[in-house]
Amino acid sequence: LMECFQECVQMLLVFLISIDIKTDRLVFSQYFFMLLCHSMAALSQDVQANFTRAETYIDAHLKNKISNQQLADICGISISYFIKQFRQLYHMTPQEYIMHRRICKGRDLLIQTAIPIDTISDLLGFCNPSHFIRRFQQAEGMSPTQYRSAYRIV
């Protein structure tokens, strides 16, 4: 990101030297806007790459407690910036996303396996089966047992 910013500043300085500001203000503002958009696109790609790493980490560590600080460290950014960017990108907090991924994985395990609900709860990092059942029911509108009966792939 810093390299991109430095590159934009260098390009801007070269441009400023080459124009007469009084006569080319419109050209200057258009060029400046283009540079700003270029730097924002680079930022967006960097942010997306960071969050892809965070997604991968979350999916690989659903059984473990995952803190916002751990995810921010993986992305190489401050926790406050991480949370702000995460919310902007996913429209939910990091902890809501983690719960969402746990429920999604739980759905998959319920319909694709005969693994007992207690074991699924443990595999997904819930403190006890009741917590898993309660969260699953909130998200899906039915208990894990009902979900398995309705959607089980035989």
mmCIF file of N, CA and C in Angstrom, residues 66-119:
data_model
loop_
_atom_site.group_PDB
_atom_site.id
_atom_site.type_symbol
_atom_site.label_atom_id
_atom_site.label_comp_id
_atom_site.label_asym_id
_atom_site.label_seq_id
_atom_site.Cartn_x
_atom_site.Cartn_y
_atom_site.Cartn_z
ATOM 1 N N ILE A 66 -11.374 -18.114 18.065
ATOM 2 C CA ILE A 66 -10.685 -17.227 17.129
ATOM 3 C C ILE A 66 -10.997 -15.793 17.537
ATOM 4 N N SER A 67 -9.957 -15.046 17.837
ATOM 5 C CA SER A 67 -10.165 -13.659 18.267
ATOM 6 C C SER A 67 -10.000 -12.699 17.085
ATOM 7 N N ASN A 68 -10.593 -11.537 17.235
ATOM 8 C CA ASN A 68 -10.416 -10.487 16.228
ATOM 9 C C ASN A 68 -8.942 -10.101 16.113
ATOM 10 N N GLN A 69 -8.224 -10.123 17.241
ATOM 11 C CA GLN A 69 -6.806 -9.774 17.222
ATOM 12 C C GLN A 69 -6.008 -10.763 16.378
ATOM 13 N N GLN A 70 -6.320 -12.062 16.506
ATOM 14 C CA GLN A 70 -5.634 -13.067 15.689
ATOM 15 C C GLN A 70 -5.848 -12.784 14.197
ATOM 16 N N LEU A 71 -7.084 -12.481 13.839
ATOM 17 C CA LEU A 71 -7.406 -12.231 12.435
ATOM 18 C C LEU A 71 -6.747 -10.951 11.934
ATOM 19 N N ALA A 72 -6.733 -9.924 12.777
ATOM 20 C CA ALA A 72 -6.068 -8.676 12.398
ATOM 21 C C ALA A 72 -4.577 -8.924 12.182
ATOM 22 N N ASP A 73 -3.968 -9.734 13.053
ATOM 23 C CA ASP A 73 -2.544 -10.071 12.910
ATOM 24 C C ASP A 73 -2.287 -10.814 11.598
ATOM 25 N N ILE A 74 -3.180 -11.732 11.238
ATOM 26 C CA ILE A 74 -3.044 -12.475 9.988
ATOM 27 C C ILE A 74 -3.082 -11.513 8.798
ATOM 28 N N CYS A 75 -3.940 -10.500 8.909
ATOM 29 C CA CYS A 75 -4.081 -9.512 7.826
ATOM 30 C C CYS A 75 -2.990 -8.452 7.868
ATOM 31 N N GLY A 76 -2.259 -8.380 8.982
ATOM 32 C CA GLY A 76 -1.188 -7.404 9.100
ATOM 33 C C GLY A 76 -1.681 -5.979 9.275
ATOM 34 N N ILE A 77 -2.838 -5.826 9.912
ATOM 35 C CA ILE A 77 -3.408 -4.498 10.136
ATOM 36 C C ILE A 77 -3.867 -4.376 11.582
ATOM 37 N N SER A 78 -4.148 -3.160 12.015
ATOM 38 C CA SER A 78 -4.602 -2.953 13.394
ATOM 39 C C SER A 78 -5.992 -3.562 13.577
ATOM 40 N N ILE A 79 -6.306 -3.876 14.813
ATOM 41 C CA ILE A 79 -7.600 -4.507 15.090
ATOM 42 C C ILE A 79 -8.765 -3.579 14.747
ATOM 43 N N SER A 80 -8.629 -2.298 15.041
ATOM 44 C CA SER A 80 -9.740 -1.377 14.749
ATOM 45 C C SER A 80 -9.959 -1.245 13.238
ATOM 46 N N TYR A 81 -8.867 -1.156 12.484
ATOM 47 C CA TYR A 81 -8.986 -1.073 11.030
ATOM 48 C C TYR A 81 -9.524 -2.388 10.458
ATOM 49 N N PHE A 82 -9.070 -3.500 11.022
ATOM 50 C CA PHE A 82 -9.548 -4.813 10.589
ATOM 51 C C PHE A 82 -11.058 -4.916 10.752
ATOM 52 N N ILE A 83 -11.561 -4.579 11.932
ATOM 53 C CA ILE A 83 -12.997 -4.695 12.198
ATOM 54 C C ILE A 83 -13.785 -3.783 11.267
ATOM 55 N N LYS A 84 -13.311 -2.561 11.087
ATOM 56 C CA LYS A 84 -13.994 -1.607 10.210
ATOM 57 C C LYS A 84 -14.048 -2.134 8.773
ATOM 58 N N GLN A 85 -12.916 -2.591 8.250
ATOM 59 C CA GLN A 85 -12.863 -3.100 6.881
ATOM 60 C C GLN A 85 -13.666 -4.394 6.731
ATOM 61 N N PHE A 86 -13.605 -5.242 7.737
ATOM 62 C CA PHE A 86 -14.339 -6.507 7.700
ATOM 63 C C PHE A 86 -15.838 -6.231 7.597
ATOM 64 N N ARG A 87 -16.309 -5.329 8.440
ATOM 65 C CA ARG A 87 -17.737 -4.968 8.420
ATOM 66 C C ARG A 87 -18.141 -4.400 7.071
ATOM 67 N N GLN A 88 -17.285 -3.589 6.498
ATOM 68 C CA GLN A 88 -17.585 -2.977 5.209
ATOM 69 C C GLN A 88 -17.642 -4.036 4.111
ATOM 70 N N LEU A 89 -16.765 -5.006 4.168
ATOM 71 C CA LEU A 89 -16.680 -6.029 3.135
ATOM 72 C C LEU A 89 -17.746 -7.116 3.271
ATOM 73 N N TYR A 90 -18.012 -7.562 4.516
ATOM 74 C CA TYR A 90 -18.904 -8.698 4.737
ATOM 75 C C TYR A 90 -20.273 -8.321 5.305
ATOM 76 N N HIS A 91 -20.447 -7.079 5.690
ATOM 77 C CA HIS A 91 -21.715 -6.605 6.270
ATOM 78 C C HIS A 91 -22.081 -7.348 7.550
ATOM 79 N N MET A 92 -21.068 -7.756 8.277
ATOM 80 C CA MET A 92 -21.239 -8.376 9.597
ATOM 81 C C MET A 92 -19.906 -8.282 10.330
ATOM 82 N N THR A 93 -19.942 -8.474 11.630
ATOM 83 C CA THR A 93 -18.697 -8.423 12.407
ATOM 84 C C THR A 93 -17.896 -9.702 12.168
ATOM 85 N N PRO A 94 -16.615 -9.700 12.501
ATOM 86 C CA PRO A 94 -15.829 -10.926 12.356
ATOM 87 C C PRO A 94 -16.405 -12.090 13.175
ATOM 88 N N GLN A 95 -16.866 -11.806 14.384
ATOM 89 C CA GLN A 95 -17.408 -12.883 15.216
ATOM 90 C C GLN A 95 -18.733 -13.418 14.660
ATOM 91 N N GLU A 96 -19.532 -12.556 14.073
ATOM 92 C CA GLU A 96 -20.761 -13.022 13.415
ATOM 93 C C GLU A 96 -20.410 -13.900 12.212
ATOM 94 N N TYR A 97 -19.363 -13.509 11.493
ATOM 95 C CA TYR A 97 -18.923 -14.306 10.339
ATOM 96 C C TYR A 97 -18.431 -15.678 10.790
ATOM 97 N N ILE A 98 -17.669 -15.708 11.866
ATOM 98 C CA ILE A 98 -17.177 -16.989 12.394
ATOM 99 C C ILE A 98 -18.356 -17.882 12.756
ATOM 100 N N MET A 99 -19.351 -17.329 13.423
ATOM 101 C CA MET A 99 -20.543 -18.113 13.784
ATOM 102 C C MET A 99 -21.256 -18.582 12.519
ATOM 103 N N HIS A 100 -21.358 -17.714 11.534
ATOM 104 C CA HIS A 100 -21.985 -18.084 10.263
ATOM 105 C C HIS A 100 -21.255 -19.273 9.630
ATOM 106 N N ARG A 101 -19.932 -19.223 9.610
ATOM 107 C CA ARG A 101 -19.153 -20.327 9.030
ATOM 108 C C ARG A 101 -19.339 -21.621 9.830
ATOM 109 N N ARG A 102 -19.421 -21.508 11.148
ATOM 110 C CA ARG A 102 -19.659 -22.696 11.985
ATOM 111 C C ARG A 102 -21.021 -23.316 11.670
ATOM 112 N N ILE A 103 -22.021 -22.487 11.537
ATOM 113 C CA ILE A 103 -23.364 -22.988 11.221
ATOM 114 C C ILE A 103 -23.379 -23.614 9.828
ATOM 115 N N CYS A 104 -22.735 -22.984 8.867
ATOM 116 C CA CYS A 104 -22.656 -23.549 7.506
ATOM 117 C C CYS A 104 -21.976 -24.921 7.513
ATOM 118 N N LYS A 105 -20.877 -25.006 8.226
ATOM 119 C CA LYS A 105 -20.165 -26.288 8.326
ATOM 120 C C LYS A 105 -21.035 -27.314 9.041
ATOM 121 N N GLY A 106 -21.749 -26.868 10.071
ATOM 122 C CA GLY A 106 -22.675 -27.756 10.784
ATOM 123 C C GLY A 106 -23.756 -28.290 9.855
ATOM 124 N N ARG A 107 -24.310 -27.422 9.014
ATOM 125 C CA ARG A 107 -25.318 -27.867 8.033
ATOM 126 C C ARG A 107 -24.741 -28.948 7.137
ATOM 127 N N ASP A 108 -23.536 -28.696 6.630
ATOM 128 C CA ASP A 108 -22.894 -29.678 5.745
ATOM 129 C C ASP A 108 -22.711 -31.019 6.449
ATOM 130 N N LEU A 109 -22.214 -30.982 7.667
ATOM 131 C CA LEU A 109 -21.987 -32.227 8.411
ATOM 132 C C LEU A 109 -23.294 -32.946 8.720
ATOM 133 N N LEU A 110 -24.344 -32.198 9.004
ATOM 134 C CA LEU A 110 -25.640 -32.816 9.310
ATOM 135 C C LEU A 110 -26.221 -33.551 8.109
ATOM 136 N N ILE A 111 -26.084 -32.970 6.933
ATOM 137 C CA ILE A 111 -26.711 -33.614 5.763
ATOM 138 C C ILE A 111 -25.801 -34.618 5.055
ATOM 139 N N GLN A 112 -24.499 -34.531 5.282
ATOM 140 C CA GLN A 112 -23.586 -35.409 4.559
ATOM 141 C C GLN A 112 -23.033 -36.552 5.389
ATOM 142 N N THR A 113 -23.214 -36.498 6.711
ATOM 143 C CA THR A 113 -22.638 -37.536 7.576
ATOM 144 C C THR A 113 -23.663 -37.983 8.607
ATOM 145 N N ALA A 114 -23.308 -39.036 9.309
ATOM 146 C CA ALA A 114 -24.133 -39.510 10.426
ATOM 147 C C ALA A 114 -23.460 -39.178 11.758
ATOM 148 N N ILE A 115 -22.533 -38.241 11.740
ATOM 149 C CA ILE A 115 -21.821 -37.854 12.960
ATOM 150 C C ILE A 115 -22.834 -37.330 13.970
ATOM 151 N N PRO A 116 -22.766 -37.794 15.214
ATOM 152 C CA PRO A 116 -23.706 -37.320 16.239
ATOM 153 C C PRO A 116 -23.597 -35.806 16.462
ATOM 154 N N ILE A 117 -24.693 -35.199 16.824
ATOM 155 C CA ILE A 117 -24.754 -33.750 17.034
ATOM 156 C C ILE A 117 -23.765 -33.304 18.107
ATOM 157 N N ASP A 118 -23.580 -34.108 19.158
ATOM 158 C CA ASP A 118 -22.597 -33.768 20.198
ATOM 159 C C ASP A 118 -21.199 -33.629 19.596
ATOM 160 N N THR A 119 -20.857 -34.537 18.710
ATOM 161 C CA THR A 119 -19.533 -34.519 18.081
ATOM 162 C C THR A 119 -19.405 -33.336 17.124
#
